[in-house]
Tab-separated table of C-alpha atoms in Angstrom:
chain	number	residue	atom	x	y	z
Q	12	UNK	CA	-41.822	43.207	-30.008
Q	13	UNK	CA	-38.788	41.218	-29.090
Q	14	UNK	CA	-39.073	38.095	-27.010
Q	15	UNK	CA	-36.928	35.130	-26.035
Q	16	UNK	CA	-38.497	31.851	-24.977
Q	17	UNK	CA	-36.693	29.075	-23.161
Q	18	UNK	CA	-39.432	26.524	-22.702
Q	19	UNK	CA	-37.303	24.086	-20.707
Q	20	UNK	CA	-37.367	25.260	-17.110
Q	21	UNK	CA	-35.229	22.454	-15.708
Q	22	UNK	CA	-33.283	19.593	-17.239
Q	23	UNK	CA	-31.599	16.802	-15.356
Q	24	UNK	CA	-29.074	14.495	-17.013
Q	25	UNK	CA	-26.474	11.991	-15.924
Q	26	UNK	CA	-22.850	12.804	-16.511
Q	27	UNK	CA	-21.595	12.039	-20.045
Q	28	UNK	CA	-25.034	12.424	-21.582
Q	29	UNK	CA	-25.542	14.950	-24.357
Q	30	UNK	CA	-28.072	17.689	-23.685
Q	31	UNK	CA	-29.657	20.383	-25.841
Q	32	UNK	CA	-31.036	23.619	-24.462
Q	33	UNK	CA	-33.664	25.243	-26.629
Q	34	UNK	CA	-34.034	28.936	-27.396
Q	35	UNK	CA	-36.686	30.501	-29.620
Q	36	UNK	CA	-36.722	34.211	-30.299
Q	37	UNK	CA	-39.045	36.777	-31.822
Q	38	UNK	CA	-37.958	39.970	-33.493
Q	39	UNK	CA	-39.070	42.238	-36.318
Q	40	UNK	CA	-35.551	43.486	-36.866
Q	41	UNK	CA	-33.440	41.976	-39.632
Q	42	UNK	CA	-30.218	42.787	-37.816
Q	43	UNK	CA	-29.762	41.362	-34.363
Q	44	UNK	CA	-27.461	39.454	-32.093
Q	45	UNK	CA	-28.132	36.313	-30.093
Q	46	UNK	CA	-26.231	35.390	-26.958
Q	47	UNK	CA	-25.857	32.586	-24.464
Q	48	UNK	CA	-24.789	33.190	-20.886
Q	49	UNK	CA	-24.069	30.702	-18.105
Q	50	UNK	CA	-24.844	31.341	-14.452
Q	51	UNK	CA	-23.178	28.755	-12.186
Q	52	UNK	CA	-24.301	28.268	-8.582
Q	53	UNK	CA	-21.852	30.974	-7.509
Q	54	UNK	CA	-24.114	33.482	-9.239
Q	55	UNK	CA	-21.919	35.314	-11.732
Q	56	UNK	CA	-22.954	35.623	-15.366
Q	57	UNK	CA	-20.489	34.164	-17.837
Q	58	UNK	CA	-20.620	35.028	-21.527
Q	59	UNK	CA	-20.511	31.953	-23.794
Q	60	UNK	CA	-21.225	33.049	-27.345
Q	61	UNK	CA	-22.553	35.776	-29.618
Q	62	UNK	CA	-24.039	35.160	-33.045
Q	63	UNK	CA	-25.196	37.834	-35.470
Q	64	UNK	CA	-28.257	37.449	-37.658
Q	65	UNK	CA	-26.255	37.265	-40.868
Q	66	UNK	CA	-24.163	34.321	-39.789
Q	67	UNK	CA	-26.050	31.049	-39.681
Q	68	UNK	CA	-22.983	28.864	-39.445
Q	69	UNK	CA	-23.055	26.493	-36.535
Q	70	UNK	CA	-20.293	26.929	-34.030
Q	71	UNK	CA	-18.408	24.422	-31.948
Q	72	UNK	CA	-16.205	25.178	-28.992
Q	73	UNK	CA	-14.924	22.083	-27.264
Q	74	UNK	CA	-17.921	20.232	-25.851
Q	75	UNK	CA	-20.244	23.144	-26.645
Q	76	UNK	CA	-22.013	23.692	-29.944
Q	77	UNK	CA	-24.669	26.096	-31.140
Q	78	UNK	CA	-27.241	25.635	-33.889
Q	79	UNK	CA	-28.676	28.872	-35.297
Q	80	UNK	CA	-31.662	28.502	-37.636
Q	81	UNK	CA	-33.357	31.672	-38.838
Q	82	UNK	CA	-36.103	29.668	-40.522
Q	83	UNK	CA	-37.343	28.496	-37.136
Q	84	UNK	CA	-36.064	31.494	-35.121
Q	85	UNK	CA	-34.066	29.193	-32.917
Q	86	UNK	CA	-30.609	29.288	-31.393
Q	87	UNK	CA	-30.113	25.995	-29.587
Q	88	UNK	CA	-27.172	25.066	-27.402
Q	89	UNK	CA	-25.834	21.520	-27.106
Q	90	UNK	CA	-23.420	20.225	-24.496
Q	91	UNK	CA	-21.748	16.973	-25.495
Q	92	UNK	CA	-20.623	14.524	-22.829
Q	93	UNK	CA	-21.945	16.702	-20.005
Q	94	UNK	CA	-19.980	17.108	-16.791
Q	95	UNK	CA	-20.991	18.036	-13.267
Q	96	UNK	CA	-19.283	21.413	-13.757
Q	97	UNK	CA	-21.840	22.177	-16.475
Q	98	UNK	CA	-24.558	22.405	-13.825
Q	99	UNK	CA	-25.847	25.959	-14.037
Q	100	UNK	CA	-28.637	28.160	-15.281
Q	101	UNK	CA	-28.241	28.975	-18.955
Q	102	UNK	CA	-29.734	32.110	-20.462
Q	103	UNK	CA	-30.398	32.910	-24.082
Q	104	UNK	CA	-30.637	36.607	-24.989
Q	105	UNK	CA	-31.387	38.862	-27.956
Q	106	UNK	CA	-30.383	42.398	-28.901
Q	107	UNK	CA	-31.733	44.278	-31.883
Q	108	UNK	CA	-30.008	46.775	-34.146
Q	109	UNK	CA	-33.133	48.891	-33.932
Q	110	UNK	CA	-32.793	49.106	-30.183
Q	111	UNK	CA	-31.022	52.426	-30.414
Q	112	UNK	CA	-27.439	53.428	-29.670
Q	113	UNK	CA	-27.002	50.695	-27.155
Q	114	UNK	CA	-26.955	46.949	-26.884
Q	115	UNK	CA	-29.625	46.191	-24.330
Q	116	UNK	CA	-30.302	42.484	-24.103
Q	117	UNK	CA	-33.660	40.816	-23.654
Q	118	UNK	CA	-33.213	37.570	-21.769
Q	119	UNK	CA	-35.164	34.355	-21.702
Q	120	UNK	CA	-36.232	32.961	-18.355
Q	121	UNK	CA	-33.351	30.512	-18.283
Q	122	UNK	CA	-32.922	26.742	-18.159
Q	123	UNK	CA	-31.574	25.114	-15.040
Q	124	UNK	CA	-29.303	22.233	-16.012
Q	125	UNK	CA	-28.445	19.697	-13.335
Q	126	UNK	CA	-25.797	17.147	-14.234
Q	127	UNK	CA	-25.779	14.195	-11.872
Q	128	UNK	CA	-22.580	12.231	-11.307
S	21	UNK	CA	-8.677	44.419	-14.117
S	22	UNK	CA	-11.801	44.873	-11.964
S	23	UNK	CA	-14.354	45.034	-14.803
S	24	UNK	CA	-17.747	45.942	-13.304
S	25	UNK	CA	-17.936	46.559	-9.578
S	26	UNK	CA	-21.176	46.763	-7.638
S	27	UNK	CA	-21.748	47.793	-4.050
S	28	UNK	CA	-23.137	46.703	-1.709
S	29	UNK	CA	-23.254	42.948	-2.341
S	30	UNK	CA	-25.924	42.368	0.274
S	31	UNK	CA	-28.496	44.682	1.827
S	32	UNK	CA	-31.573	44.260	3.992
S	33	UNK	CA	-34.085	47.089	4.057
S	34	UNK	CA	-37.388	47.746	5.743
S	35	UNK	CA	-40.379	48.727	3.655
S	36	UNK	CA	-40.239	52.433	2.883
S	37	UNK	CA	-36.516	52.852	3.341
S	38	UNK	CA	-34.371	54.188	0.539
S	39	UNK	CA	-31.015	53.076	-0.769
S	40	UNK	CA	-28.672	53.430	-3.706
S	41	UNK	CA	-26.839	50.655	-5.508
S	42	UNK	CA	-23.553	51.809	-6.913
S	43	UNK	CA	-21.913	50.512	-10.079
S	44	UNK	CA	-18.623	51.377	-11.706
S	45	UNK	CA	-16.845	49.975	-14.759
S	46	UNK	CA	-13.249	50.436	-15.798
S	47	UNK	CA	-13.503	49.242	-19.413
S	48	UNK	CA	-14.342	52.666	-20.880
S	49	UNK	CA	-17.688	51.381	-22.131
S	50	UNK	CA	-20.314	53.822	-23.303
S	51	UNK	CA	-23.388	51.815	-22.305
S	52	UNK	CA	-24.432	50.671	-18.854
S	53	UNK	CA	-27.448	48.732	-17.618
S	54	UNK	CA	-29.312	47.674	-14.512
S	55	UNK	CA	-31.108	44.318	-14.475
S	56	UNK	CA	-32.993	42.491	-11.778
S	57	UNK	CA	-33.155	38.713	-11.503
S	58	UNK	CA	-36.071	36.935	-9.904
S	59	UNK	CA	-36.751	33.184	-9.773
S	60	UNK	CA	-38.441	31.990	-12.950
S	61	UNK	CA	-38.285	35.461	-14.525
S	62	UNK	CA	-34.804	35.572	-15.942
S	63	UNK	CA	-33.096	38.951	-16.075
S	64	UNK	CA	-35.269	41.966	-16.693
S	65	UNK	CA	-33.960	45.349	-17.708
S	66	UNK	CA	-34.757	48.156	-15.279
S	67	UNK	CA	-32.930	51.129	-16.783
S	68	UNK	CA	-30.080	51.659	-19.152
S	69	UNK	CA	-27.763	54.424	-20.243
S	70	UNK	CA	-26.594	54.392	-23.846
S	71	UNK	CA	-23.926	56.984	-23.136
S	72	UNK	CA	-22.878	59.502	-20.536
S	73	UNK	CA	-25.683	61.971	-19.958
S	74	UNK	CA	-28.533	59.762	-21.159
S	75	UNK	CA	-30.792	57.301	-19.373
S	76	UNK	CA	-33.827	55.349	-20.537
S	77	UNK	CA	-36.432	53.067	-19.033
S	78	UNK	CA	-36.309	49.345	-19.583
S	79	UNK	CA	-38.989	46.728	-18.994
S	80	UNK	CA	-39.538	47.255	-15.269
S	81	UNK	CA	-38.607	50.838	-14.254
S	82	UNK	CA	-41.356	51.546	-11.731
S	83	UNK	CA	-40.052	52.269	-8.259
S	84	UNK	CA	-36.508	53.004	-9.410
S	85	UNK	CA	-34.426	55.969	-10.456
S	86	UNK	CA	-30.973	56.046	-11.998
S	87	UNK	CA	-28.107	58.462	-12.390
S	88	UNK	CA	-25.304	58.235	-14.904
S	89	UNK	CA	-22.803	60.165	-12.835
S	90	UNK	CA	-20.021	60.005	-15.427
S	91	UNK	CA	-18.815	57.525	-18.008
S	92	UNK	CA	-17.687	55.066	-15.339
S	93	UNK	CA	-20.550	55.158	-12.861
S	94	UNK	CA	-24.241	54.306	-13.033
S	95	UNK	CA	-26.278	54.192	-9.839
S	96	UNK	CA	-29.719	52.733	-9.116
S	97	UNK	CA	-31.880	54.261	-6.394
S	98	UNK	CA	-34.882	52.855	-4.595
S	99	UNK	CA	-36.702	55.826	-3.075
S	100	UNK	CA	-39.226	53.857	-1.026
S	101	UNK	CA	-38.410	50.164	-1.007
S	102	UNK	CA	-41.204	47.591	-1.276
S	103	UNK	CA	-41.111	43.823	-0.676
S	104	UNK	CA	-41.675	43.340	-4.440
S	105	UNK	CA	-38.235	44.828	-4.978
S	106	UNK	CA	-36.580	41.936	-3.169
S	107	UNK	CA	-34.279	40.619	-5.889
S	108	UNK	CA	-30.748	40.210	-7.119
S	109	UNK	CA	-29.602	43.268	-9.029
S	110	UNK	CA	-26.972	43.159	-11.736
S	111	UNK	CA	-25.155	46.064	-13.287
S	112	UNK	CA	-23.571	45.590	-16.696
S	113	UNK	CA	-21.687	47.530	-19.320
S	114	UNK	CA	-20.964	47.092	-23.009
S	115	UNK	CA	-19.692	48.693	-26.127
S	116	UNK	CA	-21.833	49.318	-29.160
S	117	UNK	CA	-21.417	46.360	-31.502
S	118	UNK	CA	-23.092	47.607	-34.639
S	119	UNK	CA	-20.253	49.847	-35.736
S	120	UNK	CA	-17.541	47.365	-34.916
S	121	UNK	CA	-16.591	49.026	-31.667
S	122	UNK	CA	-16.969	45.854	-29.683
S	123	UNK	CA	-18.559	42.461	-29.448
S	124	UNK	CA	-21.678	43.767	-27.787
S	125	UNK	CA	-21.116	41.339	-24.972
S	126	UNK	CA	-22.496	42.600	-21.686
S	127	UNK	CA	-19.991	42.486	-18.861
S	128	UNK	CA	-21.772	41.920	-15.581
S	129	UNK	CA	-20.966	42.750	-12.011
S	130	UNK	CA	-21.222	40.080	-9.332
S	131	UNK	CA	-24.721	41.099	-8.318
S	132	UNK	CA	-26.291	42.754	-5.284
S	133	UNK	CA	-28.775	40.754	-3.233
S	134	UNK	CA	-31.452	43.030	-1.789
S	135	UNK	CA	-34.085	41.918	0.688
S	136	UNK	CA	-36.968	44.212	1.613
S	137	UNK	CA	-38.864	43.219	4.745
């Protein structure tokens, strides 16, 4: 069965600190996608990144970086030099190739990040 | 470009009342989804539709019905609302990523906040 675990319920940092959000997943499929979404206080869900199971290269986008390690089934998200605007709930999600002719995502429970000025 | 549009955005119901949440997407996506978001639970899949004419149960389908009216529209119906269905409901759509038709990213509506008294 597929599962996504985000063990950190809430994290509080001071602006300019680096912060890492953890994501551990379970799947029996060899082909899958991993996602991160951001949900700011306004409530919309914003897509951040997709990574497929065959691409373990780390990715960097500005202050954001992602570390995908199949050996530990983890897809961690790091924000460098955090800013108040980064305050949000962050969700990690998984979709499996074996999930049929669709791309339904299984979400973790989310991590609430609060960045204090 | 509207993307995914949900109506209504807010609704208050009494226990036992019925209502339908409407969702429409203008991105010509094949797949559509209904999720609910509850504090500490992340987003949980209620129902999904891989393509026009098909619907399937997700993790938490009890108490809900869906209709894929056409390729654009996917509605969620509560026949007899219960307080446990108080939640924020998100509709989403996507393409099928495994054959290169899209990124597999789910595009979400703004959410519908439902309160059942």
